[in-house]
mmCIF file of C-alpha atoms in Angstrom:
data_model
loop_
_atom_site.group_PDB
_atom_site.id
_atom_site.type_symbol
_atom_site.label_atom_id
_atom_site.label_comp_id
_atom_site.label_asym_id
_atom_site.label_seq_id
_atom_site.Cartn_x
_atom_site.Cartn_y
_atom_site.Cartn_z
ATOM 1 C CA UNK A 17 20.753 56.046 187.960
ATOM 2 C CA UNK A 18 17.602 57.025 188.230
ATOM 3 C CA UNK A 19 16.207 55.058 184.964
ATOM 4 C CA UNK A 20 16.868 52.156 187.223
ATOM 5 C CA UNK A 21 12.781 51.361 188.295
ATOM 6 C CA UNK A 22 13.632 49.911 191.143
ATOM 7 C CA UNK A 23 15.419 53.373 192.384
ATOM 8 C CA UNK A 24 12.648 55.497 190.968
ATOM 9 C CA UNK A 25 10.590 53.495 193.528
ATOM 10 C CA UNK A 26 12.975 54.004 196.553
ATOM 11 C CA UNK A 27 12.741 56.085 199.252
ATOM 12 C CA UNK A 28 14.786 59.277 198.595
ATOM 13 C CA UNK A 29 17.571 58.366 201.356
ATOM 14 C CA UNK A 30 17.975 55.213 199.015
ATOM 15 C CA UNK A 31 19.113 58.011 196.263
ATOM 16 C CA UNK A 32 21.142 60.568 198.689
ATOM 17 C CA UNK A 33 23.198 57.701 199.651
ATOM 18 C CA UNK A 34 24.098 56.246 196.216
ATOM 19 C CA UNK A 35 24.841 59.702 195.332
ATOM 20 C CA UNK A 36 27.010 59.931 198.337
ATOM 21 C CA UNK A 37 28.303 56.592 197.912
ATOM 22 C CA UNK A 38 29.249 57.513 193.853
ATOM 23 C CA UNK A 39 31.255 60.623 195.476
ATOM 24 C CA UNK A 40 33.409 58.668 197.943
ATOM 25 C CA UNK A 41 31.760 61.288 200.765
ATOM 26 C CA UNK A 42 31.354 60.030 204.165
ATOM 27 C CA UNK A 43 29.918 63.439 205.363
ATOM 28 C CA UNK A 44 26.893 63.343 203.108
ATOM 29 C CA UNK A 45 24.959 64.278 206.040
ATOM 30 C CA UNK A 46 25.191 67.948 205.659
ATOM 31 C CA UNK A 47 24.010 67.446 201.927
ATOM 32 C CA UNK A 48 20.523 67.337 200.268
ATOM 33 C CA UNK A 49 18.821 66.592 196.675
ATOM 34 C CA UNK A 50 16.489 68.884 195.336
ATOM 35 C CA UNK A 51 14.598 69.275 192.343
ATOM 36 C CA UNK A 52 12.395 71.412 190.512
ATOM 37 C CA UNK A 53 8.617 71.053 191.593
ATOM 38 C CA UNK A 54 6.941 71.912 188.244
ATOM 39 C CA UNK A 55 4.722 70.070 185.615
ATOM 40 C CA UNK A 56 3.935 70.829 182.150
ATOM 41 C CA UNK A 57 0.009 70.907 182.002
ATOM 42 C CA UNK A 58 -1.416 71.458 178.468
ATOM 43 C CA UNK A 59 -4.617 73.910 177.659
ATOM 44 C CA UNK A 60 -6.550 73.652 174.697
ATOM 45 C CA UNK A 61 -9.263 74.353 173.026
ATOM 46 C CA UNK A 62 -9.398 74.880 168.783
ATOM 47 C CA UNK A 63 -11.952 77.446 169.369
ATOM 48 C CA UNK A 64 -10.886 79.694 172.266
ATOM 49 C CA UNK A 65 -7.065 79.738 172.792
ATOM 50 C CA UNK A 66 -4.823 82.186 170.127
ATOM 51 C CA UNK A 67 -4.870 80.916 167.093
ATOM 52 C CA UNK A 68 -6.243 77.220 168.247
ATOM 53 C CA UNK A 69 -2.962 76.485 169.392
ATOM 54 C CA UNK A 70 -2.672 74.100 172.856
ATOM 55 C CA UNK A 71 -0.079 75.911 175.088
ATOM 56 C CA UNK A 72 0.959 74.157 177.820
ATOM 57 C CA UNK A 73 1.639 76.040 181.264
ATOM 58 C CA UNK A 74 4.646 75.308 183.493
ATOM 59 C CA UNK A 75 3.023 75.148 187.034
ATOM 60 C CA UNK A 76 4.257 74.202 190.817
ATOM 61 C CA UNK A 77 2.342 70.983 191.109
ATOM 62 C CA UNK A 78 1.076 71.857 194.692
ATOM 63 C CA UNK A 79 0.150 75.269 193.395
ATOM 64 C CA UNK A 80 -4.213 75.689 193.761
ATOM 65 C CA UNK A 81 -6.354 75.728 190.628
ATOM 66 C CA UNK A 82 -6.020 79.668 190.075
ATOM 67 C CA UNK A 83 -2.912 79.867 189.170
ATOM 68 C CA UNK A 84 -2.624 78.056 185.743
ATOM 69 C CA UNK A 85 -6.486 79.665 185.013
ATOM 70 C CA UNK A 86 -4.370 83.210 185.921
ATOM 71 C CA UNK A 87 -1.969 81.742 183.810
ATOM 72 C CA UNK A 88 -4.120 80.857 180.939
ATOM 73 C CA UNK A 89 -6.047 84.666 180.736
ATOM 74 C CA UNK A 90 -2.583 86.627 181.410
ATOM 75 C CA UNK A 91 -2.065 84.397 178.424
ATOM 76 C CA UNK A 92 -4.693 86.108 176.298
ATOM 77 C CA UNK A 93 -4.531 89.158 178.265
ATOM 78 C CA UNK A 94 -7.916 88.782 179.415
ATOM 79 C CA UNK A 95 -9.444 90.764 182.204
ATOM 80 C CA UNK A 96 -13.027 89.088 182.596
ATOM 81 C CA UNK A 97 -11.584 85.963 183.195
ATOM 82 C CA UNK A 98 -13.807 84.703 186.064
ATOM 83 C CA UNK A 99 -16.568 84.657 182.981
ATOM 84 C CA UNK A 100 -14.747 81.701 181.979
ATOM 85 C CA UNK A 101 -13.066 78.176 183.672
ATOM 86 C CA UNK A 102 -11.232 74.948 182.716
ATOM 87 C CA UNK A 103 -11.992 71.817 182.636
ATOM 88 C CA UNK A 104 -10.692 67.975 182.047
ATOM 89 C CA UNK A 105 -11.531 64.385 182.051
ATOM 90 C CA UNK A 106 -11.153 63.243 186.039
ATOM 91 C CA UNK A 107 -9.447 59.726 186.286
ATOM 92 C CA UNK A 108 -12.552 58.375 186.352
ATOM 93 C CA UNK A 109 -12.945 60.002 182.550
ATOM 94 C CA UNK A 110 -15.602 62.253 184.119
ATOM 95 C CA UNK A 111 -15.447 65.682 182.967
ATOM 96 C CA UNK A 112 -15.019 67.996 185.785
ATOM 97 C CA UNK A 113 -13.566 71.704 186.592
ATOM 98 C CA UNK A 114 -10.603 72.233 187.862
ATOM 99 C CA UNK A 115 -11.554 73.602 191.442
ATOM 100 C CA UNK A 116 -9.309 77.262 191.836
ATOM 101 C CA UNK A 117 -8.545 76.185 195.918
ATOM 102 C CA UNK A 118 -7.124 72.143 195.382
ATOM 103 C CA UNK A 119 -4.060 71.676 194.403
ATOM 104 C CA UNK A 120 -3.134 71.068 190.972
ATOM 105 C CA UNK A 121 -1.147 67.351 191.602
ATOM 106 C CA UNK A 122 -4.561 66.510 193.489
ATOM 107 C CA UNK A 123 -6.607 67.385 190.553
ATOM 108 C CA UNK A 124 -4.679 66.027 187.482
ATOM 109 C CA UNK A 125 -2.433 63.442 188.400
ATOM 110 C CA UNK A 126 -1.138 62.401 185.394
ATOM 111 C CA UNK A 127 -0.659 65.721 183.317
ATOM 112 C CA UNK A 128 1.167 64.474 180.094
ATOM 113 C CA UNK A 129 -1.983 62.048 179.395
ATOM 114 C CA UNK A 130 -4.695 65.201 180.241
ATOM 115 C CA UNK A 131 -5.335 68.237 178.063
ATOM 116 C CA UNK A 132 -7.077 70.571 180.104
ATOM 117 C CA UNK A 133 -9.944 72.510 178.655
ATOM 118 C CA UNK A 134 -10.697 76.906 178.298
ATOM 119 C CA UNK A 135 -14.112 77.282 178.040
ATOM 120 C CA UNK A 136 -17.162 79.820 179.260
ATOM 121 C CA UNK A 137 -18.189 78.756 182.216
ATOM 122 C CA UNK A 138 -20.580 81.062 183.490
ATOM 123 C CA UNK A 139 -23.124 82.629 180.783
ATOM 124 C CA UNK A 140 -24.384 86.074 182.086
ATOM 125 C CA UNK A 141 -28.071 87.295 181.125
ATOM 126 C CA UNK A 142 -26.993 89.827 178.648
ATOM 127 C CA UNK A 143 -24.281 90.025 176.796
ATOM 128 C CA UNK A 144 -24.175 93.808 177.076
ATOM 129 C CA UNK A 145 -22.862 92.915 180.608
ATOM 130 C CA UNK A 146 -19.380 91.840 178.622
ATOM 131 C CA UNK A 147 -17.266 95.013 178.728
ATOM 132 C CA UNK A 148 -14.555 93.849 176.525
ATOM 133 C CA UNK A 149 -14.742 93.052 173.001
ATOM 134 C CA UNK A 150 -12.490 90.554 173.816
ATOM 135 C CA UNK A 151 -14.545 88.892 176.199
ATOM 136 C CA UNK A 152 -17.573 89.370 173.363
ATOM 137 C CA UNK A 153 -15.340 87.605 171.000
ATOM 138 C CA UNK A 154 -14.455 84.286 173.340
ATOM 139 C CA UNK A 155 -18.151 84.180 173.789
ATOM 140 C CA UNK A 156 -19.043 83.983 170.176
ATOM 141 C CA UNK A 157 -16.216 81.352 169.933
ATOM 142 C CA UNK A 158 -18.200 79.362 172.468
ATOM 143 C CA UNK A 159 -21.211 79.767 170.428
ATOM 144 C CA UNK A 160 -19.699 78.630 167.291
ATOM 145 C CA UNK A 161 -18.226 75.827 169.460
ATOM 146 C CA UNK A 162 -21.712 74.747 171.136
ATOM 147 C CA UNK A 163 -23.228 74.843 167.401
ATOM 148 C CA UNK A 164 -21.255 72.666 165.731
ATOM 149 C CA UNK A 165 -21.142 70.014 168.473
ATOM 150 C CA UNK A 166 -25.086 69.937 168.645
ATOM 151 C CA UNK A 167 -24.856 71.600 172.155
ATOM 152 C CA UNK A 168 -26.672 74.932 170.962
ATOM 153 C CA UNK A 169 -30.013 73.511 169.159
ATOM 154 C CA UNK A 170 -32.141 75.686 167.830
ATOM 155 C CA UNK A 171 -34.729 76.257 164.339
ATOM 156 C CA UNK A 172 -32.710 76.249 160.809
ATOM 157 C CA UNK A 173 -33.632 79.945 160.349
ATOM 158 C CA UNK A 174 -31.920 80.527 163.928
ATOM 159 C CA UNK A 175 -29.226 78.664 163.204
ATOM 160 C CA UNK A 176 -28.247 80.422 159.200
ATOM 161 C CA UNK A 177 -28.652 83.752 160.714
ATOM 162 C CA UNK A 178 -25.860 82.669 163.798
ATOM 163 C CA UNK A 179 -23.355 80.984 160.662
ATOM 164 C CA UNK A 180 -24.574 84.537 158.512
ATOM 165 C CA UNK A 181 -22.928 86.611 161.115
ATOM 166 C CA UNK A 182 -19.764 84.279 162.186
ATOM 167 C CA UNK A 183 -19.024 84.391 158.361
ATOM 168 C CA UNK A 184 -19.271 88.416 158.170
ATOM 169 C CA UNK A 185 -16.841 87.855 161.455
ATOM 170 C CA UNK A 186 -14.230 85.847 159.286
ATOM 171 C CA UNK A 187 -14.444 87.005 156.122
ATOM 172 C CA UNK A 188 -15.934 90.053 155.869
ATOM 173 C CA UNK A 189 -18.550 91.378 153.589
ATOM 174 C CA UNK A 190 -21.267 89.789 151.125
ATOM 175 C CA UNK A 191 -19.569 88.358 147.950
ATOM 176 C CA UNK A 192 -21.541 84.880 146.918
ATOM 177 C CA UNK A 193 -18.766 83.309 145.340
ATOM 178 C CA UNK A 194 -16.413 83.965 148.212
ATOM 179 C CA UNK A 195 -19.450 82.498 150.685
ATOM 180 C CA UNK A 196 -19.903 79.711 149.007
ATOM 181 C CA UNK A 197 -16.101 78.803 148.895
ATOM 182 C CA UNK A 198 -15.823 79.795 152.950
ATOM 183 C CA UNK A 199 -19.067 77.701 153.755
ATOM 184 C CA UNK A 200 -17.720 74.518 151.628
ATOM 185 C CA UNK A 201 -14.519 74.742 153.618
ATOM 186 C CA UNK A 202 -15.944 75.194 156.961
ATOM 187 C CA UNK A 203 -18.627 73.365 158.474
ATOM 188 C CA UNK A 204 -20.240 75.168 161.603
ATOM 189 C CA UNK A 205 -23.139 72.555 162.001
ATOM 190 C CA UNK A 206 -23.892 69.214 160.610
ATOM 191 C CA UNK A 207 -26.721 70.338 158.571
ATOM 192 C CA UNK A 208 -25.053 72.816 156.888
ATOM 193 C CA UNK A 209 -25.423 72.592 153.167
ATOM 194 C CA UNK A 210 -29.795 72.582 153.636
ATOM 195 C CA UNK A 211 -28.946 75.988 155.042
ATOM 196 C CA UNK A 212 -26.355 76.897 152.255
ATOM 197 C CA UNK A 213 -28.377 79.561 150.081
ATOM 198 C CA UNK A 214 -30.273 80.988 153.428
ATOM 199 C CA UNK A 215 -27.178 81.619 154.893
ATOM 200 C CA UNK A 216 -25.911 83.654 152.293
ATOM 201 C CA UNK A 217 -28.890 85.765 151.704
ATOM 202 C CA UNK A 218 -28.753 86.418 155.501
ATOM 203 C CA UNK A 219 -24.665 87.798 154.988
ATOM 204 C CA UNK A 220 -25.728 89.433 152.153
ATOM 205 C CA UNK A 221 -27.812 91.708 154.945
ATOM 206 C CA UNK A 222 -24.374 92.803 157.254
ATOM 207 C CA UNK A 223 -22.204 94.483 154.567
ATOM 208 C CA UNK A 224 -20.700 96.980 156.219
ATOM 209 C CA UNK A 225 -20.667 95.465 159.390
ATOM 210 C CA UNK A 226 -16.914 94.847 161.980
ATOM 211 C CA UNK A 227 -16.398 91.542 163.115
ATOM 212 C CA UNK A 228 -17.167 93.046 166.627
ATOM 213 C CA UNK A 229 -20.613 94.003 165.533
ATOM 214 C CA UNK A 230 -21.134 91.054 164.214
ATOM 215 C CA UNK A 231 -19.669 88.965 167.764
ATOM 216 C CA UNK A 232 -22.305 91.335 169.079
ATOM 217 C CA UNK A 233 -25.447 90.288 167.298
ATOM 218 C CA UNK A 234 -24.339 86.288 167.270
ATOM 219 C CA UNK A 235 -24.395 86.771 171.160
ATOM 220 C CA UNK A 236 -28.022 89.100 170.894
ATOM 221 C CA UNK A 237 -29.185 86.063 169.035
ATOM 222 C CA UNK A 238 -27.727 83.529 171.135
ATOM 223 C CA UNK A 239 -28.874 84.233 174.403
ATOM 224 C CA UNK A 240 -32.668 84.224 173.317
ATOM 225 C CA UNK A 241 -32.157 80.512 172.469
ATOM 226 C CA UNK A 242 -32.877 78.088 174.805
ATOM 227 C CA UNK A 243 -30.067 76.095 175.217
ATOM 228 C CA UNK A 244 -27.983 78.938 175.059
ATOM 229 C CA UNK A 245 -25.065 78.273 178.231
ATOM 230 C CA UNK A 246 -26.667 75.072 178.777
ATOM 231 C CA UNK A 247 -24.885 71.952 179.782
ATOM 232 C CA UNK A 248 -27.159 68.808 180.180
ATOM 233 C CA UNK A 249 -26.289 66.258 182.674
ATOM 234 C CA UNK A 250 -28.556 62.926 182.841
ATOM 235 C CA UNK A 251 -30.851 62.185 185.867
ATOM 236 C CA UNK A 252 -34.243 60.937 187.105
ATOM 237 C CA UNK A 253 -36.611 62.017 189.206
ATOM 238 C CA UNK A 254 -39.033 60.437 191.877
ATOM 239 C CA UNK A 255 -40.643 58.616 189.204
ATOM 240 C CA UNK A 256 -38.365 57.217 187.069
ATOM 241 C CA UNK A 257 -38.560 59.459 184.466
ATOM 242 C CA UNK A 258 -35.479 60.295 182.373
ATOM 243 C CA UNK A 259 -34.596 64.163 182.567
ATOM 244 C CA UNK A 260 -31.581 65.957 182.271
ATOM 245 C CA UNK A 261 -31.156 68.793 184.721
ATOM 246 C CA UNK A 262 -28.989 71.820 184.344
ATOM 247 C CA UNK A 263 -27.909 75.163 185.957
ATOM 248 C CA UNK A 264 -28.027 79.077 184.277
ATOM 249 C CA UNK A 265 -27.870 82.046 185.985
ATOM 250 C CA UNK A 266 -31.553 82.176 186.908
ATOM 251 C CA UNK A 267 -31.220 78.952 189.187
ATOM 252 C CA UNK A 268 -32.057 74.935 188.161
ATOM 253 C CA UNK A 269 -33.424 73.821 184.748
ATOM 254 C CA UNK A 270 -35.216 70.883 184.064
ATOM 255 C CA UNK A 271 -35.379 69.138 180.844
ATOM 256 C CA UNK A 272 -36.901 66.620 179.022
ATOM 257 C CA UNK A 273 -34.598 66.173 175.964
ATOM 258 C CA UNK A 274 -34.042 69.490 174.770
ATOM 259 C CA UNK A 275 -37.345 70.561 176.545
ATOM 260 C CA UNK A 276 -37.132 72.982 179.334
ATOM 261 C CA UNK A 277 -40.206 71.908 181.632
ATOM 262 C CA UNK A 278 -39.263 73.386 184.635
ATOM 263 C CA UNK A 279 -37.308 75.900 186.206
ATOM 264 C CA UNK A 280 -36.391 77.048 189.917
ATOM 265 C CA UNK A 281 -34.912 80.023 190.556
ATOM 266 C CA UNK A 282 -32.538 81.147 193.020
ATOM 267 C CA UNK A 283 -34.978 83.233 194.937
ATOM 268 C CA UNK A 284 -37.055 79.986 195.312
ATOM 269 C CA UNK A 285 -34.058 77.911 196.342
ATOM 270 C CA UNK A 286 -33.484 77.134 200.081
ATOM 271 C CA UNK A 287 -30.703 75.002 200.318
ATOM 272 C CA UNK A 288 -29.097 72.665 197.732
ATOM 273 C CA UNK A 289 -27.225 69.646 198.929
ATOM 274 C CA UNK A 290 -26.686 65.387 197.776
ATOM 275 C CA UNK A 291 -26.286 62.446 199.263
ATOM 276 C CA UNK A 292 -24.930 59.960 197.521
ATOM 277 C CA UNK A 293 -26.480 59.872 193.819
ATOM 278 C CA UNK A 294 -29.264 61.760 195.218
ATOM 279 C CA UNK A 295 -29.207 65.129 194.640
ATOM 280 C CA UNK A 296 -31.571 67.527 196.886
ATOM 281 C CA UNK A 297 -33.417 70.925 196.339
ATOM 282 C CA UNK A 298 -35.176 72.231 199.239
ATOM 283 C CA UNK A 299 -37.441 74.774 198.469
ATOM 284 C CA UNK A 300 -38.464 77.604 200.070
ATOM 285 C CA UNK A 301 -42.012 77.517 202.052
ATOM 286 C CA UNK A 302 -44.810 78.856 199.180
ATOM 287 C CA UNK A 303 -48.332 78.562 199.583
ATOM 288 C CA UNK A 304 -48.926 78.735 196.537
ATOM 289 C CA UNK A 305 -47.053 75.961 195.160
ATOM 290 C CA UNK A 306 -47.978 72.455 194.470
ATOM 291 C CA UNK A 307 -44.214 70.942 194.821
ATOM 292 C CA UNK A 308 -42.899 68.879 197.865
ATOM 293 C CA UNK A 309 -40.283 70.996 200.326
ATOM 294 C CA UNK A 310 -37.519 68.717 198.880
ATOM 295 C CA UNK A 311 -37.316 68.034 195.287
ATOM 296 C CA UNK A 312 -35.046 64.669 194.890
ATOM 297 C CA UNK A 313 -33.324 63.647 191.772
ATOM 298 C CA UNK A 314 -31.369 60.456 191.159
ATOM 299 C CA UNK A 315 -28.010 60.653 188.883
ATOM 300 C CA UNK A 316 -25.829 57.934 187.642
ATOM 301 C CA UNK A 317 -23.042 58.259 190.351
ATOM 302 C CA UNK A 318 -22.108 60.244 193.281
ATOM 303 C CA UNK A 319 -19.545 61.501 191.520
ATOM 304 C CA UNK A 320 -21.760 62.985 188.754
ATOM 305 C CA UNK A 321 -24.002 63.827 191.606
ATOM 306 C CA UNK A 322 -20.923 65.799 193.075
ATOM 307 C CA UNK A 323 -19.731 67.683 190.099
ATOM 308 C CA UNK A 324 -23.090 68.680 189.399
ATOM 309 C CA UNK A 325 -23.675 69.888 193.038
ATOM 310 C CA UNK A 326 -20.191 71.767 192.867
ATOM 311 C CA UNK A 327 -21.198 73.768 189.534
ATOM 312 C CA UNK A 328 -24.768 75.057 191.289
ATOM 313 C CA UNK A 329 -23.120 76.110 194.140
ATOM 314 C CA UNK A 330 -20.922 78.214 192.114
ATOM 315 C CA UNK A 331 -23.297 79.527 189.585
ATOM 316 C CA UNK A 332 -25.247 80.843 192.440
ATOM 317 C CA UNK A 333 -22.527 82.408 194.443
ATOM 318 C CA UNK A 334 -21.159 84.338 190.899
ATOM 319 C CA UNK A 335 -24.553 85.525 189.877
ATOM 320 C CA UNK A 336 -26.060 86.609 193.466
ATOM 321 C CA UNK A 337 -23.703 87.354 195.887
ATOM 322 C CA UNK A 338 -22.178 90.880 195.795
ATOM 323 C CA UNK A 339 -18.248 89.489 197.132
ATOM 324 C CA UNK A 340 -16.587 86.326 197.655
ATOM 325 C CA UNK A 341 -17.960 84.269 200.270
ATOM 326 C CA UNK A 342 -15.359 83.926 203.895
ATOM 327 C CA UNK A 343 -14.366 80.234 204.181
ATOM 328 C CA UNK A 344 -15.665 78.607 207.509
ATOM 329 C CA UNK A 345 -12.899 77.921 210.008
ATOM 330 C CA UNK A 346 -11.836 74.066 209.827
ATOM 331 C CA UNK A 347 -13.108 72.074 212.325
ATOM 332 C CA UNK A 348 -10.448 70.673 214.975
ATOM 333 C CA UNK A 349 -11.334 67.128 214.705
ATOM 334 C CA UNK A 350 -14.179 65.955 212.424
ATOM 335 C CA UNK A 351 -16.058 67.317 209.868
ATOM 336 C CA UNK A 352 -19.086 66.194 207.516
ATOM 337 C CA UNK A 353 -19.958 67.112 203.448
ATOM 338 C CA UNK A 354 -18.039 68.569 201.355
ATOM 339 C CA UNK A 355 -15.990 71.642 202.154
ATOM 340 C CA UNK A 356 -15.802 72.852 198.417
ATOM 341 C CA UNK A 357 -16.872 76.692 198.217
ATOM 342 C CA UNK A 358 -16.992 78.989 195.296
ATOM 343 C CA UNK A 359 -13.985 81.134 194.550
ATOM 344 C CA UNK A 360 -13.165 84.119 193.332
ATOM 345 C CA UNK A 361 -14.933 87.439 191.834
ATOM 346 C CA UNK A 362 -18.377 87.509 191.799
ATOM 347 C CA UNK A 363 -20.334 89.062 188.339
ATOM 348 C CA UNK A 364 -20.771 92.173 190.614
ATOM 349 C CA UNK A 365 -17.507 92.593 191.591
ATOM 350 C CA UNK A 366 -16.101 91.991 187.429
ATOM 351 C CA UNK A 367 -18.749 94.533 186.603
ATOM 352 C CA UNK A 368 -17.382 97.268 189.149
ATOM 353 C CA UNK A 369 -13.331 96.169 188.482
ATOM 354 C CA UNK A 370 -14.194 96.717 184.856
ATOM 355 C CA UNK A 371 -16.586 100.150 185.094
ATOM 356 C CA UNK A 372 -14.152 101.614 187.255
ATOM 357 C CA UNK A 373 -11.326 101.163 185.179
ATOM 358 C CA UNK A 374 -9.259 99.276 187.502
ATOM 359 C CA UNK A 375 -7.093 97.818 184.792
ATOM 360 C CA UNK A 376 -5.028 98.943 181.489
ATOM 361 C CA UNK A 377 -6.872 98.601 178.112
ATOM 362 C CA UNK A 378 -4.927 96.141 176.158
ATOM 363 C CA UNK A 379 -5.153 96.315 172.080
ATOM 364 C CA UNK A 380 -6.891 93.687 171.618
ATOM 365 C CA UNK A 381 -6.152 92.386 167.784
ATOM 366 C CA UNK A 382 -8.403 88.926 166.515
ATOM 367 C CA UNK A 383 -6.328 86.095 165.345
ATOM 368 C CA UNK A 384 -7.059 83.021 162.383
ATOM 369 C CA UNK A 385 -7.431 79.744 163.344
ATOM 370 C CA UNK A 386 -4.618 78.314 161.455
ATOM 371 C CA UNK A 387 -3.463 74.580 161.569
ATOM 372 C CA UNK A 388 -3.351 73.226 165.321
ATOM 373 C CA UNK A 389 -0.022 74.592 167.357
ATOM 374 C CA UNK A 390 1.519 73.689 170.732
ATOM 375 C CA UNK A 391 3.501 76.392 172.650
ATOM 376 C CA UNK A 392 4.793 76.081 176.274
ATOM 377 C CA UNK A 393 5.519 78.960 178.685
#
C-alpha cells in the first residue's frame, strides 16, 4: 500500500481510512497508526572510530544533537567526550557540526545519503590536560589524520619524528627491515619516501618505548606546531586581502596561507557577532593598540559566516567559562540573531569530573585498523 507514491504523499487520514476500509471496520474511529520514530544515522571516521569501522546509530529523529554524540563515546567508552564533536556536509555541502540542542531531523535531513563525522573538536593547550590514555590515543589519531591530509604542516624533520613515533605506536620497536616494509605499506604524508631513512633512524631512538608513550610524545610534538588544532576557513579583510581566519583555545587566528600574522585573544575580545557575510570582532578599549574597535572580515557566504561564528562562540565558552552557560528565556513574540549557545561541559568542569574520579576506569585495550566495517546499534 504504501509503495503506492501517491499514498506516501497523502495525508495520514488518507492511510487510516484505506486501512479501515481493507478491514471492513466502520468504527475505525477509535483506532490509530503508529510507527517507530527512529533513523539509522551513520558515524565514521577511518582514523578515530574502533577499528575504522562506520557504525551507524539508531536515533529518535526529533531527539537533540547529544544524544547520538552520547551515543557515539558510550560507543568507545569514552569519558572526555566533550574534547571531541561530529560533524557532516549541510545540504548546502557545507561542512558544519552537528549543534547538541537542534534536533537531529532538523540537522540531517536525509540520513542514508550523510555519513556523519567523529573528530577532535576542541584542542586543549597541553596535552597533559588529557587524563585518559584513551583520550591521548584519539588525539594522536587526529594527528595522524591532520598529517596525511596536509592539515598539520610543518618542517620534514618535524614531520619524520611525528611518523617515527606513530610507527613505534603500531609496530613496536626498531627493526629496519620491518620499518621499511610498515612505511611502504602505509603512507602517513604525501612526501613520505624523502623522509624514508630519517624516519627510521628517528624509531631506531624509542626502543623500549609503549604505544602510550609514544601517543604521548606525538601529542608533546604536536602541539608546538603551528597548525596544530587548526582549521582554516577563507575570508578577507577591509582591504581585500585574502586570509584565512581560524579559532584555538587562545582566541582568533589570522593567517596568511599557513602564516599566522595575527592573533586576538579572548581577554582582548569584547563581543563577537556577523551580519550577513560580515563577520565582526569588537575589541576591547586599549590604549595601546593601533587596531579599530571593530575588526570586520568578509567570508564567502553567510552561511560560512555562521558556522564560523557558531564554532568561536563555543571554543570560548569550553576554554573560559568555569560551567555551562543558563539559556536566556525566549522572548514572547519576536526575537533577533541567532539563539545558538554553547552546550555542555566546559574544560573545567571535564578536568574536575575526571580528577575527582566521578566515573569507573574502563580497560581501555587499542585496536588495528583493519579493512573498513559497518556495524549498527
Amino acid at each position: 500500500m504504501l509503495c503506492d507514491p501517491v499514498m506516501q504523499r497523502a495525508p495520514g487520514k488518507v492511510l487510516l481510512d484505506a486501512v479501515c476500509n481493507h478491514l471492513n471496520l466502520v468504527e475505525g474511529d477509535y483506532f490509530g497508526l503508529e510507527f517507530p520514530d527512529h533513523k539509522k544515522i551513520t558515524v565514521s571516521d577511518g582514523k578515530l572510530m574502533k577499528g575504522g569501522n562506520s557504525c551507524c546509530f539508531s536515533s529518535q529523529q526529533r531527539a537533540p544533537g547529544k544524544v547520538l554524540l552520547d551515543a557515539v563515546c558510550n560507543h568507545l567508552n569514552l569519558v572526555e567526550g566533550d574534547y571531541f564533536g561530529l560533524e557532516f556536509p549541510d545540504h548546502k555541502k557545507i561542512t558544519v557540526w552537528l549543534d547538541l540542542l537542534k534536533p537531529i531531523v532538523k540537522q540531517i535531513r536525509r540520513p542514508k545519503h550523510v555519513v556523519v563525522k567523529f573528530v577532535v573538536k576542541f584542542f586543549p593547550p597541553d596535552h597533559t590536560q588529557l587524563q585518559e590514555e584513551l583520550t591521548r590515543y584519539l588525539f594522536a589519531l587526529q594527528v595522524k589524520q591532520d598529517l596525511a591530509q596536509g592539515r598539520l604542516t610543518c618542517n620534514d624533520t618535524s614531520a619524520a619524528l611525528l611518523i617515527s613515533h606513530i610507527v613505534q605506536s603500531e609496530i613496536g620497536d626498531f627493526d629496519e627491515a620491518s620499518d621499511r616494509e610498515h612505511l611502504a605499506k602505509n603512507k602517513y604524508i604525501p612526501q613520505q619516501d624523502a623522509l624514508e631513512d630519517k624516519i627510521v633512524e628517528f624509531h631506531h631512538n624509542h626502543i623500549g618505548q609503549t604505544p602510550a608513550e609514544s601517543d604521548f610524545q606525538l601529542l608533546e610534538i604536536a602541539r608546538r606546531l603551528e597548525m596544530y588544532g587548526i582549521r582554516l576557513h577563507p575570508a578577507k579583510d577591509r582591504e581585500g586581502t585574502k586570509i584565512n581566519l581560524a579559532v584555538a583555545n587562545t582566541g582568533i587566528l589570522v593567517f596568511q596561507g599557513f602564516t599566522k600574522i595575527n592573533a586576538f585573544n579572548w581577554a582582548k575580545v569584547r563581543k563577537l557577532s556577523f551580519k550577513r557575510k560580515r563577520f565582526l570582532i569588537k575589541l576591547r578599549p586599549d590604549a595601546n593598540s593601533s587596531y579599530q574597535d571593530t575588526l570586520e572580515f568578509l567570508m564567502a557566504s553567510r552561511d560560512f559566516c555562521k558556522s564560523f561564528w557558531k564554532i568561536c562562540v563555543e571554543h570560548h565558552a569550553f576554554f573560559r567559562l568555569f560551567e555551562e552557560p543558563k539559556p536566556k528565556p525566549k522572548p514572547v513574540l519576536f526575537s533577533r540573531g541567532s539563539s545558538f549557545r554553547f552546550s555542555g561541559r566546559t574544560q573545567k568542569q571535564v578536568l574536575d569530573y575526571v580528577k575527582e574520579g566521578g566515573h569507573k576506569k574502563v580497560q581501555f585495550e587499542r585496536w588495528k585498523h583493519r579493512s573498513s566495517k559497518r556495524l549498527c546499534y
